[in-house]
Amino acid sequence: MLNRRDLLRAAAAAGALGTVWPLSAGLSPAEAHAAALDLGASWDPAPFTLGVGSGDPLPDSVVLWTRLAPEPLAFEQPLPEIVEVEWSVASDRTMRSRVACGSVASSNLLGHSVHVPVHGLRPGRTYYYQFSALGKRSRVGRTRTAPVGPVSRVRFATANCQAFHDGFYAAHRGIAAEKLDFVVHLGDYIYEHGQVGGAHVRDHEGPAVLSLADYRRRHALYKGDPSLRDAHAAHPFYLTWDDHEVVNDYSGTDGSAPFVKRRAAAYQAWYEHLPIRSGSALEPQIHRRRQWGSLIDLTVLDLRQYRSAQNLAGGTILGAEQKKWLLDGISGAREAWQVWINSIMLSQLARTGGGYYFTDQWDGFLAERREVLGHVAAEGMKDLVVLTGDWHSAFVDDIRPDFDDVTSPVIGTEFTAHSVTSGAYSPEWNAANGPVMGAANPHLKYFEGNRYGYDVYEVTPQRFTTHMKVIGDRRDASSPVSTLTTFHVDRGKAGSYEDPATVGSPAQYRRP
Ligand SMILES: [Fe+2]
């Protein structure tokens, strides 16, 4: 079976890409739609084509999301400027036991997106929700509020890096089917660049994604994978972002007018397509701390919006305000699992003989990393687990305040998850470089780069467990999910260990 990438590559080789990539310049909405169907896309019935979602659970509140888009890939939606949207929340899937309802005006100014912060809900409960507009009803979504007080167990997942052109979202299909309290998206929700890796192919696509309409169409295409819509409808999401929601490796310090305009368009489209609790579509506030009862403090970081350029002596990845907030949170941390939602790798990844693999990640912000991790050590904050995406491969690392000093104490664990679809290095690269990375990084315990999927975490007061869930083949939309390996962190003991049952599973590096 061909995946989307193979289909596009074949079309490009035949010189016919313009008729295949759905967002190519010059296609009519109908042609774009047909091209998307050829790549496995489909949408919910209009006007709720993009599905429904919920996010940012608090003990008494979740945000409900939808967007009206009768023609998802069109530059303009055939809708009045204002469309009234009704919403309701119930305690049962049939929506008979209604607990809240209301109506909101959706506006073309925000792409007819709807963000409803529902309040007055009960903690630790499952709810169902539905929208109606223009005489039509959306599908029913399921959500969950955060609990308060003692919690004996939580089960959640992370997803990251879901290049539409790289495959089907079998991983999201797996997430949708999991019994979970919530999902965290670690970023690279869309990719702004062309559809295939080869530069000659990208040239065929025409202008890059720059305008608000471009970014809206990109998000609408991604929501055309039914598994992604199913995952959103099944679970509430906490979200951060990485670079590709705007453009590769960007930092907030590029103040040129075209870039500022482009970034504003990207931020707004991201907001319009996701269940974000925010006062501003143009500068969404992502960093936040959320509690899942007594068990977890979730610290969601935004490592893009406020960063400086990389490799500067006084550089920052957090920005001054977020850094102060993080340091204060470390000082005031209660006894709970301290889980950081971290879009890009925190742990050092040094090359043999000096330098780093990528300085777009925390390796490009050395002084700030030392300051933050030194503060964790100095304040004695325990039970730190960092959840990371971006790398398109799985890593497990011990976190040390000084990665160059192997006698400095282990103060936490970083789990870097496989990507949903975005291309990893080749099996040959992984086989050759897994041991090289392991040798140059004594804190690196595990590396596996040949697979795609998502992580599921099972957390109790005694133990934090990470299951690496992998799909068989990203070319298959219904590829089955299996557990590749499982790692544990015991409460009060920094450092992870692999479950004895899975230590024989395939990996390109495993510290003996
Ligand atoms: Fe990525």
Short mmCIF file of C-alpha atoms and ligand atoms in Angstrom, two decimals:
data_model
loop_
_atom_site.label_atom_id
_atom_site.label_comp_id
_atom_site.label_asym_id
_atom_site.label_seq_id
_atom_site.Cartn_x
_atom_site.Cartn_y
_atom_site.Cartn_z
CA MET A 1 0.00 0.00 0.00
CA LEU A 2 1.26 3.47 -0.81
CA ASN A 3 1.32 6.11 1.90
CA ARG A 4 0.66 9.75 1.24
CA ARG A 5 4.35 10.44 0.75
CA ASP A 6 4.70 7.66 -1.81
CA LEU A 7 1.61 8.83 -3.67
CA LEU A 8 2.91 12.36 -3.82
CA ARG A 9 6.38 11.24 -4.84
CA ALA A 10 4.97 9.13 -7.66
CA ALA A 11 2.85 12.04 -8.82
CA ALA A 12 5.83 14.39 -8.64
CA ALA A 13 7.93 12.01 -10.71
CA ALA A 14 5.18 12.02 -13.30
CA GLY A 15 5.13 15.82 -13.23
CA ALA A 16 1.56 15.74 -12.02
CA LEU A 17 1.93 16.96 -8.47
CA GLY A 18 -0.23 20.01 -9.02
CA THR A 19 -3.22 17.78 -9.41
CA VAL A 20 -2.43 15.75 -6.31
CA TRP A 21 -1.25 17.88 -3.39
CA PRO A 22 -4.57 19.26 -2.13
CA LEU A 23 -3.18 22.64 -1.10
CA SER A 24 -1.42 23.38 -4.38
CA ALA A 25 -1.98 26.79 -5.86
CA GLY A 26 -4.66 27.11 -8.50
CA LEU A 27 -6.95 24.25 -7.50
CA SER A 28 -10.66 24.90 -7.18
CA PRO A 29 -12.21 23.88 -3.84
CA ALA A 30 -13.70 20.82 -5.56
CA GLU A 31 -10.33 19.82 -7.05
CA ALA A 32 -8.61 20.31 -3.71
CA HIS A 33 -11.26 18.23 -2.01
CA ALA A 34 -10.89 15.41 -4.56
CA ALA A 35 -7.10 15.47 -4.22
CA ALA A 36 -7.44 15.23 -0.44
CA LEU A 37 -9.77 12.25 -0.73
CA ASP A 38 -7.07 10.57 -2.84
CA LEU A 39 -4.72 10.98 0.13
CA GLY A 40 -7.13 9.30 2.51
CA ALA A 41 -8.85 12.40 3.87
CA SER A 42 -12.50 12.57 4.78
CA TRP A 43 -14.49 14.97 6.94
CA ASP A 44 -17.51 14.94 9.23
CA PRO A 45 -20.79 16.17 7.70
CA ALA A 46 -20.96 19.96 7.18
CA PRO A 47 -20.79 22.37 8.85
CA PHE A 48 -18.93 20.42 11.58
CA THR A 49 -16.46 18.95 9.08
CA LEU A 50 -13.46 19.34 11.39
CA GLY A 51 -15.08 17.50 14.29
CA VAL A 52 -15.21 18.52 17.93
CA GLY A 53 -12.74 18.68 20.78
CA SER A 54 -12.25 19.66 24.38
CA GLY A 55 -9.28 20.88 26.32
CA ASP A 56 -7.51 22.26 29.35
CA PRO A 57 -9.46 20.35 32.01
CA LEU A 58 -9.78 22.02 35.41
CA PRO A 59 -11.75 20.58 38.34
CA ASP A 60 -14.87 22.58 37.39
CA SER A 61 -14.26 23.42 33.74
CA VAL A 62 -13.25 22.32 30.27
CA VAL A 63 -13.05 24.25 27.02
CA LEU A 64 -15.24 22.93 24.21
CA TRP A 65 -14.12 23.49 20.63
CA THR A 66 -15.43 23.25 17.12
CA ARG A 67 -15.14 25.23 13.91
CA LEU A 68 -17.72 25.62 11.19
CA ALA A 69 -16.11 24.89 7.81
CA PRO A 70 -18.60 23.57 5.25
CA GLU A 71 -15.82 23.49 2.64
CA PRO A 72 -12.71 22.71 4.68
CA LEU A 73 -10.13 23.43 1.98
CA ALA A 74 -11.76 26.56 0.55
CA PHE A 75 -10.07 29.94 1.01
CA GLU A 76 -13.40 31.43 2.12
CA GLN A 77 -16.20 29.61 3.89
CA PRO A 78 -19.72 29.99 2.44
CA LEU A 79 -21.11 31.26 5.74
CA PRO A 80 -22.68 34.49 7.05
CA GLU A 81 -20.33 36.75 9.03
CA ILE A 82 -21.89 35.59 12.30
CA VAL A 83 -23.36 32.15 12.91
CA GLU A 84 -25.00 31.26 16.21
CA VAL A 85 -23.75 27.93 17.62
CA GLU A 86 -25.52 26.10 20.42
CA TRP A 87 -23.68 23.78 22.74
CA SER A 88 -24.74 21.37 25.43
CA VAL A 89 -23.01 19.20 28.02
CA ALA A 90 -24.54 16.04 29.46
CA SER A 91 -23.53 13.27 31.82
CA ASP A 92 -24.51 10.57 29.32
CA ARG A 93 -23.54 9.80 25.77
CA THR A 94 -27.13 10.11 24.52
CA MET A 95 -27.16 13.75 25.74
CA ARG A 96 -30.38 13.26 27.68
CA SER A 97 -29.05 14.14 31.14
CA ARG A 98 -28.08 17.69 30.28
CA VAL A 99 -26.03 19.60 32.85
CA ALA A 100 -25.16 22.79 30.93
CA CYS A 101 -26.04 24.47 27.67
CA GLY A 102 -25.77 27.81 25.93
CA SER A 103 -25.09 29.50 22.67
CA VAL A 104 -22.21 31.53 21.26
CA ALA A 105 -21.73 33.66 18.19
CA SER A 106 -19.07 32.31 15.84
CA SER A 107 -17.49 34.97 13.67
CA ASN A 108 -15.68 34.93 10.36
CA LEU A 109 -13.00 37.02 12.11
CA LEU A 110 -11.94 33.83 13.93
CA GLY A 111 -12.78 31.43 11.12
CA HIS A 112 -16.15 30.60 12.71
CA SER A 113 -14.28 28.77 15.44
CA VAL A 114 -16.00 28.19 18.77
CA HIS A 115 -14.28 28.08 22.17
CA VAL A 116 -16.65 27.60 25.09
CA PRO A 117 -15.17 27.60 28.58
CA VAL A 118 -17.82 25.60 30.45
CA HIS A 119 -17.81 26.17 34.22
CA GLY A 120 -19.71 24.68 37.14
CA LEU A 121 -18.84 21.07 36.33
CA ARG A 122 -18.02 18.48 38.97
CA PRO A 123 -14.42 17.33 39.46
CA GLY A 124 -13.16 14.00 38.20
CA ARG A 125 -16.21 13.33 36.02
CA THR A 126 -16.74 12.22 32.46
CA TYR A 127 -19.05 14.41 30.40
CA TYR A 128 -20.34 14.43 26.85
CA TYR A 129 -20.94 17.45 24.63
CA GLN A 130 -22.45 18.38 21.29
CA PHE A 131 -22.87 21.46 19.12
CA SER A 132 -25.64 22.48 16.77
CA ALA A 133 -25.77 25.20 14.12
CA LEU A 134 -27.51 25.88 10.83
CA GLY A 135 -30.01 23.13 11.62
CA LYS A 136 -27.31 20.46 11.96
CA ARG A 137 -25.81 18.65 14.93
CA SER A 138 -22.15 17.75 15.44
CA ARG A 139 -20.95 14.40 16.61
CA VAL A 140 -20.93 13.86 20.39
CA GLY A 141 -17.58 14.33 22.11
CA ARG A 142 -16.43 12.92 25.42
CA THR A 143 -14.44 14.89 27.98
CA ARG A 144 -13.32 14.73 31.57
CA THR A 145 -12.71 17.22 34.36
CA ALA A 146 -9.65 17.12 36.60
CA PRO A 147 -10.16 15.45 39.97
CA VAL A 148 -9.41 17.03 43.35
CA GLY A 149 -7.94 15.38 46.43
CA PRO A 150 -6.45 11.92 46.61
CA VAL A 151 -6.13 10.11 43.27
CA SER A 152 -4.87 6.55 43.12
CA ARG A 153 -4.23 6.32 39.39
CA VAL A 154 -4.15 8.40 36.22
CA ARG A 155 -3.66 7.20 32.67
CA PHE A 156 -2.80 9.67 29.91
CA ALA A 157 -1.03 9.83 26.55
CA THR A 158 1.20 12.18 24.57
CA ALA A 159 1.32 12.65 20.81
CA ASN A 160 3.75 14.70 18.72
CA CYS A 161 4.92 15.40 15.16
CA GLN A 162 2.14 14.40 12.79
CA ALA A 163 3.22 15.32 9.27
CA PHE A 164 0.13 14.58 7.18
CA HIS A 165 2.22 13.89 4.09
CA ASP A 166 4.29 11.28 5.94
CA GLY A 167 1.54 8.78 6.68
CA PHE A 168 -1.78 7.94 8.25
CA TYR A 169 -2.68 8.63 11.85
CA ALA A 170 -2.96 5.06 13.07
CA ALA A 171 -1.35 6.35 16.27
CA HIS A 172 -4.28 8.71 16.85
CA ARG A 173 -6.62 5.83 16.12
CA GLY A 174 -4.86 4.01 18.95
CA ILE A 175 -5.13 7.03 21.24
CA ALA A 176 -8.85 7.34 20.48
CA ALA A 177 -9.34 3.71 21.54
CA GLU A 178 -7.31 3.97 24.76
CA LYS A 179 -8.97 4.41 28.14
CA LEU A 180 -7.39 7.72 29.16
CA ASP A 181 -8.02 10.64 31.46
CA PHE A 182 -6.48 13.08 28.98
CA VAL A 183 -4.06 13.55 26.09
CA VAL A 184 -1.15 15.97 25.81
CA HIS A 185 0.00 17.22 22.42
CA LEU A 186 3.70 18.08 22.44
CA GLY A 187 3.76 20.08 19.23
CA ASP A 188 4.38 19.96 15.49
CA TYR A 189 0.63 19.57 15.15
CA ILE A 190 0.94 20.72 11.54
CA TYR A 191 3.88 21.19 9.20
CA GLU A 192 3.99 24.44 7.31
CA HIS A 193 6.39 23.22 4.63
CA GLY A 194 5.89 21.18 1.50
CA GLN A 195 4.56 17.72 1.21
CA VAL A 196 7.60 15.58 0.42
CA GLY A 197 11.18 15.60 1.65
CA GLY A 198 12.86 16.23 -1.72
CA ALA A 199 13.51 19.90 -2.40
CA HIS A 200 12.63 19.52 -6.08
CA VAL A 201 9.23 18.30 -5.10
CA ARG A 202 8.63 21.11 -2.66
CA ASP A 203 9.40 23.56 -5.49
CA HIS A 204 6.28 22.31 -7.22
CA GLU A 205 4.05 23.40 -4.43
CA GLY A 206 4.27 27.09 -5.14
CA PRO A 207 4.32 29.72 -2.43
CA ALA A 208 4.92 28.67 1.15
CA VAL A 209 2.22 28.80 3.79
CA LEU A 210 2.15 32.47 4.73
CA SER A 211 -1.36 33.84 5.07
CA LEU A 212 -4.14 33.16 7.53
CA ALA A 213 -6.10 31.40 4.78
CA ASP A 214 -3.04 29.19 4.02
CA TYR A 215 -2.69 28.13 7.65
CA ARG A 216 -6.42 27.54 8.01
CA ARG A 217 -6.42 25.25 4.98
CA ARG A 218 -3.39 23.40 6.33
CA HIS A 219 -5.11 22.76 9.68
CA ALA A 220 -8.34 21.77 7.90
CA LEU A 221 -6.43 19.26 5.77
CA TYR A 222 -4.81 17.72 8.87
CA LYS A 223 -8.22 17.45 10.53
CA GLY A 224 -9.20 15.50 7.41
CA ASP A 225 -7.55 12.44 8.92
CA PRO A 226 -10.49 10.81 10.72
CA SER A 227 -8.27 9.27 13.40
CA LEU A 228 -7.18 12.71 14.58
CA ARG A 229 -10.80 13.82 14.87
CA ASP A 230 -11.61 10.63 16.77
CA ALA A 231 -8.79 11.28 19.25
CA HIS A 232 -10.06 14.81 19.92
CA ALA A 233 -13.64 13.62 20.31
CA ALA A 234 -12.58 10.88 22.73
CA HIS A 235 -10.38 12.81 25.20
CA PRO A 236 -9.64 16.32 26.45
CA PHE A 237 -6.28 17.70 25.29
CA TYR A 238 -3.66 19.84 26.96
CA LEU A 239 -1.54 21.45 24.24
CA THR A 240 1.76 23.06 23.64
CA TRP A 241 3.40 23.72 20.29
CA ASP A 242 6.78 23.58 18.60
CA ASP A 243 8.17 25.32 15.52
CA HIS A 244 6.26 23.84 12.58
CA GLU A 245 2.99 25.38 13.66
CA VAL A 246 4.68 28.53 12.29
CA VAL A 247 7.93 27.76 10.45
CA ASN A 248 10.97 25.52 10.96
CA ASP A 249 13.28 26.51 13.84
CA TYR A 250 11.79 29.96 14.29
CA SER A 251 12.43 32.12 17.33
CA GLY A 252 10.39 34.99 18.64
CA THR A 253 13.16 37.49 18.06
CA ASP A 254 12.72 37.80 14.31
CA GLY A 255 11.00 41.17 14.22
CA SER A 256 10.80 41.65 10.47
CA ALA A 257 7.36 42.75 9.31
CA PRO A 258 6.69 39.80 6.95
CA PHE A 259 7.63 37.33 9.68
CA VAL A 260 5.56 39.05 12.36
CA LYS A 261 2.58 38.95 10.02
CA ARG A 262 3.14 35.31 9.17
CA ARG A 263 3.54 34.34 12.82
CA ALA A 264 0.32 36.14 13.74
CA ALA A 265 -1.53 34.22 11.02
CA ALA A 266 -0.07 30.91 12.22
CA TYR A 267 -0.88 31.60 15.88
CA GLN A 268 -4.44 32.58 15.04
CA ALA A 269 -5.04 29.49 12.87
CA TRP A 270 -3.62 27.26 15.62
CA TYR A 271 -5.99 28.85 18.10
CA GLU A 272 -8.94 28.53 15.74
CA HIS A 273 -8.42 24.80 15.28
CA LEU A 274 -7.76 23.65 18.83
CA PRO A 275 -9.48 23.65 22.25
CA ILE A 276 -7.43 26.47 23.72
CA ARG A 277 -8.37 28.42 26.84
CA SER A 278 -6.97 31.83 26.05
CA GLY A 279 -7.95 35.45 26.04
CA SER A 280 -6.13 36.17 22.82
CA ALA A 281 -6.02 34.33 19.53
CA LEU A 282 -2.98 36.30 18.45
CA GLU A 283 -0.79 35.59 21.48
CA PRO A 284 -2.12 32.40 23.03
CA GLN A 285 -0.85 31.86 26.56
CA ILE A 286 0.24 28.25 26.60
CA HIS A 287 2.40 27.91 29.69
CA ARG A 288 0.31 26.88 32.67
CA ARG A 289 0.30 24.58 35.65
CA ARG A 290 -2.49 22.08 36.08
CA GLN A 291 -3.13 19.59 38.88
CA TRP A 292 -4.58 16.14 38.46
CA GLY A 293 -5.71 15.77 42.05
CA SER A 294 -2.97 14.99 44.52
CA LEU A 295 -1.07 12.92 41.98
CA ILE A 296 0.34 15.16 39.26
CA ASP A 297 1.43 18.74 38.76
CA LEU A 298 1.49 19.28 35.02
CA THR A 299 3.77 22.15 34.02
CA VAL A 300 3.08 23.03 30.39
CA LEU A 301 5.96 24.94 28.79
CA ASP A 302 5.97 27.19 25.71
CA LEU A 303 9.48 26.92 24.25
CA ARG A 304 8.77 28.92 21.10
CA GLN A 305 6.92 32.12 21.64
CA TYR A 306 9.38 33.89 23.93
CA ARG A 307 12.74 32.41 22.93
CA SER A 308 15.76 34.28 21.64
CA ALA A 309 17.99 33.01 18.87
CA GLN A 310 19.95 29.88 19.78
CA ASN A 311 23.62 29.74 20.86
CA LEU A 312 23.73 33.19 22.43
CA ALA A 313 25.63 33.68 25.68
CA GLY A 314 22.59 35.36 27.23
CA GLY A 315 20.04 33.42 25.22
CA THR A 316 16.69 32.29 26.53
CA ILE A 317 14.35 29.49 25.49
CA LEU A 318 11.68 30.40 28.05
CA GLY A 319 11.70 34.19 28.02
CA ALA A 320 12.15 36.17 31.23
CA GLU A 321 8.57 35.98 32.47
CA GLN A 322 8.07 32.26 31.86
CA LYS A 323 11.47 31.51 33.37
CA LYS A 324 10.58 33.33 36.57
CA TRP A 325 7.25 31.48 36.65
CA LEU A 326 9.03 28.13 36.19
CA LEU A 327 11.66 28.86 38.85
CA ASP A 328 8.96 29.99 41.30
CA GLY A 329 7.01 26.82 40.55
CA ILE A 330 10.08 24.72 41.28
CA SER A 331 10.58 26.51 44.61
CA GLY A 332 6.93 26.05 45.59
CA ALA A 333 6.42 22.54 44.22
CA ARG A 334 4.26 20.32 46.39
CA GLU A 335 4.75 16.60 46.92
CA ALA A 336 3.41 15.18 43.65
CA TRP A 337 4.76 13.89 40.37
CA GLN A 338 6.22 16.98 38.72
CA VAL A 339 5.52 16.45 35.02
CA TRP A 340 6.90 18.95 32.53
CA ILE A 341 5.34 19.19 29.08
CA ASN A 342 8.36 20.05 27.01
CA SER A 343 8.14 20.24 23.22
CA ILE A 344 11.84 19.74 22.48
CA MET A 345 14.62 17.72 24.11
CA LEU A 346 15.84 18.97 27.48
CA SER A 347 18.68 16.49 27.96
CA GLN A 348 22.08 17.12 26.48
CA LEU A 349 22.74 15.33 23.20
CA ALA A 350 26.44 15.84 22.59
CA ARG A 351 28.41 14.68 19.59
CA THR A 352 31.52 12.61 19.95
CA GLY A 353 34.43 15.06 19.95
CA GLY A 354 32.36 18.10 20.95
CA GLY A 355 29.35 20.12 19.98
CA TYR A 356 25.71 19.08 19.89
CA TYR A 357 23.39 17.42 17.40
CA PHE A 358 20.77 20.19 17.49
CA THR A 359 20.96 23.58 19.13
CA ASP A 360 17.34 24.40 18.35
CA GLN A 361 16.61 22.26 21.43
CA TRP A 362 17.77 23.07 24.98
CA ASP A 363 21.38 22.39 23.88
CA GLY A 364 21.27 25.84 22.26
CA PHE A 365 20.39 27.49 25.58
CA LEU A 366 23.05 26.12 27.90
CA ALA A 367 23.11 28.81 30.58
CA GLU A 368 19.35 28.77 31.01
CA ARG A 369 19.24 24.98 31.21
CA ARG A 370 21.91 25.02 33.88
CA GLU A 371 19.99 27.68 35.78
CA VAL A 372 16.68 25.78 35.66
CA LEU A 373 18.08 22.34 36.48
CA GLY A 374 20.43 23.78 39.08
CA HIS A 375 17.37 25.30 40.72
CA VAL A 376 15.62 21.91 40.76
CA ALA A 377 18.65 20.43 42.52
CA ALA A 378 19.10 23.35 44.92
CA GLU A 379 15.44 23.40 45.93
CA GLY A 380 15.35 19.63 46.30
CA MET A 381 12.36 19.25 44.03
CA LYS A 382 11.65 15.54 43.68
CA ASP A 383 9.85 13.27 41.25
CA LEU A 384 10.56 15.22 38.05
CA VAL A 385 9.46 13.55 34.81
CA VAL A 386 9.86 15.46 31.55
CA LEU A 387 7.77 14.48 28.51
CA THR A 388 9.19 15.50 25.15
CA GLY A 389 8.47 15.28 21.43
CA ASP A 390 10.14 16.74 18.33
CA TRP A 391 12.88 14.18 17.74
CA HIS A 392 10.83 11.64 15.76
CA SER A 393 12.55 8.93 17.79
CA ALA A 394 12.31 7.61 21.34
CA PHE A 395 14.89 8.38 24.03
CA VAL A 396 15.08 7.81 27.76
CA ASP A 397 17.51 10.07 29.62
CA ASP A 398 18.59 10.66 33.19
CA ILE A 399 18.43 14.37 33.93
CA ARG A 400 21.43 15.87 35.74
CA PRO A 401 21.94 19.51 36.70
CA ASP A 402 25.26 19.33 34.86
CA PHE A 403 25.23 16.73 32.09
CA ASP A 404 29.01 17.01 31.71
CA ASP A 405 29.55 15.96 35.32
CA VAL A 406 28.58 12.32 35.72
CA THR A 407 29.02 12.65 39.47
CA SER A 408 26.25 15.26 39.69
CA PRO A 409 23.03 13.72 41.01
CA VAL A 410 20.23 12.37 38.85
CA ILE A 411 17.28 14.71 39.47
CA GLY A 412 14.70 13.39 37.06
CA THR A 413 13.87 11.41 33.92
CA GLU A 414 13.10 12.56 30.40
CA PHE A 415 10.95 10.42 28.11
CA THR A 416 11.13 11.51 24.47
CA ALA A 417 8.32 9.88 22.49
CA HIS A 418 8.11 8.48 18.97
CA SER A 419 6.34 10.68 16.41
CA VAL A 420 2.85 10.01 15.10
CA THR A 421 4.08 10.02 11.48
CA SER A 422 6.89 12.53 10.91
CA GLY A 423 9.87 10.86 9.31
CA ALA A 424 12.70 9.58 11.50
CA TYR A 425 16.24 8.83 10.38
CA SER A 426 16.84 5.69 8.36
CA PRO A 427 17.28 2.33 10.10
CA GLU A 428 20.92 2.44 8.94
CA TRP A 429 21.48 5.85 10.54
CA ASN A 430 19.80 4.70 13.74
CA ALA A 431 21.81 1.48 13.94
CA ALA A 432 25.09 3.33 13.39
CA ASN A 433 24.36 6.35 15.57
CA GLY A 434 22.46 4.84 18.50
CA PRO A 435 25.66 3.48 20.06
CA VAL A 436 27.57 6.66 19.14
CA MET A 437 25.01 8.85 20.92
CA GLY A 438 25.02 6.47 23.87
CA ALA A 439 28.82 6.62 24.16
CA ALA A 440 28.92 10.43 24.00
CA ASN A 441 26.06 10.91 26.48
CA PRO A 442 26.42 8.93 29.70
CA HIS A 443 22.93 10.01 30.85
CA LEU A 444 21.31 8.52 27.70
CA LYS A 445 19.81 5.13 28.58
CA TYR A 446 17.75 4.14 25.57
CA PHE A 447 17.25 5.05 21.91
CA GLU A 448 14.82 3.63 19.34
CA GLY A 449 14.25 5.38 16.04
CA ASN A 450 12.70 2.88 13.65
CA ARG A 451 9.09 3.18 14.78
CA TYR A 452 6.09 5.52 15.02
CA GLY A 453 3.45 5.84 17.68
CA TYR A 454 2.69 7.54 20.99
CA ASP A 455 3.34 7.12 24.71
CA VAL A 456 0.86 6.10 27.40
CA TYR A 457 1.65 6.88 31.04
CA GLU A 458 0.18 5.07 34.02
CA VAL A 459 0.80 6.98 37.20
CA THR A 460 0.14 5.96 40.80
CA PRO A 461 1.45 7.54 44.01
CA GLN A 462 4.22 4.91 44.00
CA ARG A 463 5.24 4.70 40.34
CA PHE A 464 5.35 6.57 37.02
CA THR A 465 5.19 4.11 34.12
CA THR A 466 5.75 4.92 30.44
CA HIS A 467 4.52 2.51 27.78
CA MET A 468 5.93 3.18 24.32
CA LYS A 469 3.07 2.31 21.99
CA VAL A 470 4.05 1.73 18.38
CA ILE A 471 2.14 1.11 15.18
CA GLY A 472 3.15 -1.54 12.68
CA ASP A 473 3.14 0.69 9.59
CA ARG A 474 2.33 4.37 9.13
CA ARG A 475 1.23 3.57 5.56
CA ASP A 476 -1.76 1.73 7.04
CA ALA A 477 -4.52 3.86 8.59
CA SER A 478 -5.69 0.91 10.68
CA SER A 479 -2.26 -0.42 11.60
CA PRO A 480 -2.48 -2.25 14.95
CA VAL A 481 -0.85 -0.82 18.07
CA SER A 482 1.53 -2.77 20.29
CA THR A 483 3.67 -1.94 23.31
CA LEU A 484 7.34 -1.77 22.34
CA THR A 485 8.74 -1.34 25.83
CA THR A 486 7.88 -0.06 29.29
CA PHE A 487 9.96 2.05 31.68
CA HIS A 488 9.26 2.86 35.31
CA VAL A 489 10.27 5.58 37.74
CA ASP A 490 9.71 4.82 41.41
CA ARG A 491 8.46 7.58 43.67
CA GLY A 492 11.23 9.25 45.65
CA LYS A 493 13.99 7.62 43.56
CA ALA A 494 15.32 9.64 40.66
CA GLY A 495 16.14 7.56 37.61
CA SER A 496 14.25 5.08 35.47
CA TYR A 497 14.47 1.36 34.82
CA GLU A 498 13.13 -0.74 32.01
CA ASP A 499 10.49 -3.33 32.75
CA PRO A 500 12.15 -6.77 32.81
CA ALA A 501 9.43 -8.09 30.51
CA THR A 502 10.47 -5.82 27.63
CA VAL A 503 14.25 -5.44 27.99
CA GLY A 504 14.72 -7.72 25.01
CA SER A 505 12.65 -5.53 22.67
CA PRO A 506 14.34 -4.00 19.60
CA ALA A 507 16.29 -0.78 20.18
CA GLN A 508 19.35 0.81 18.61
CA TYR A 509 20.84 1.69 21.96
CA ARG A 510 20.27 0.42 25.47
CA ARG A 511 22.70 1.24 28.28
CA PRO A 512 23.95 -2.03 29.70
FE FE B 1 8.54 17.39 14.12
#
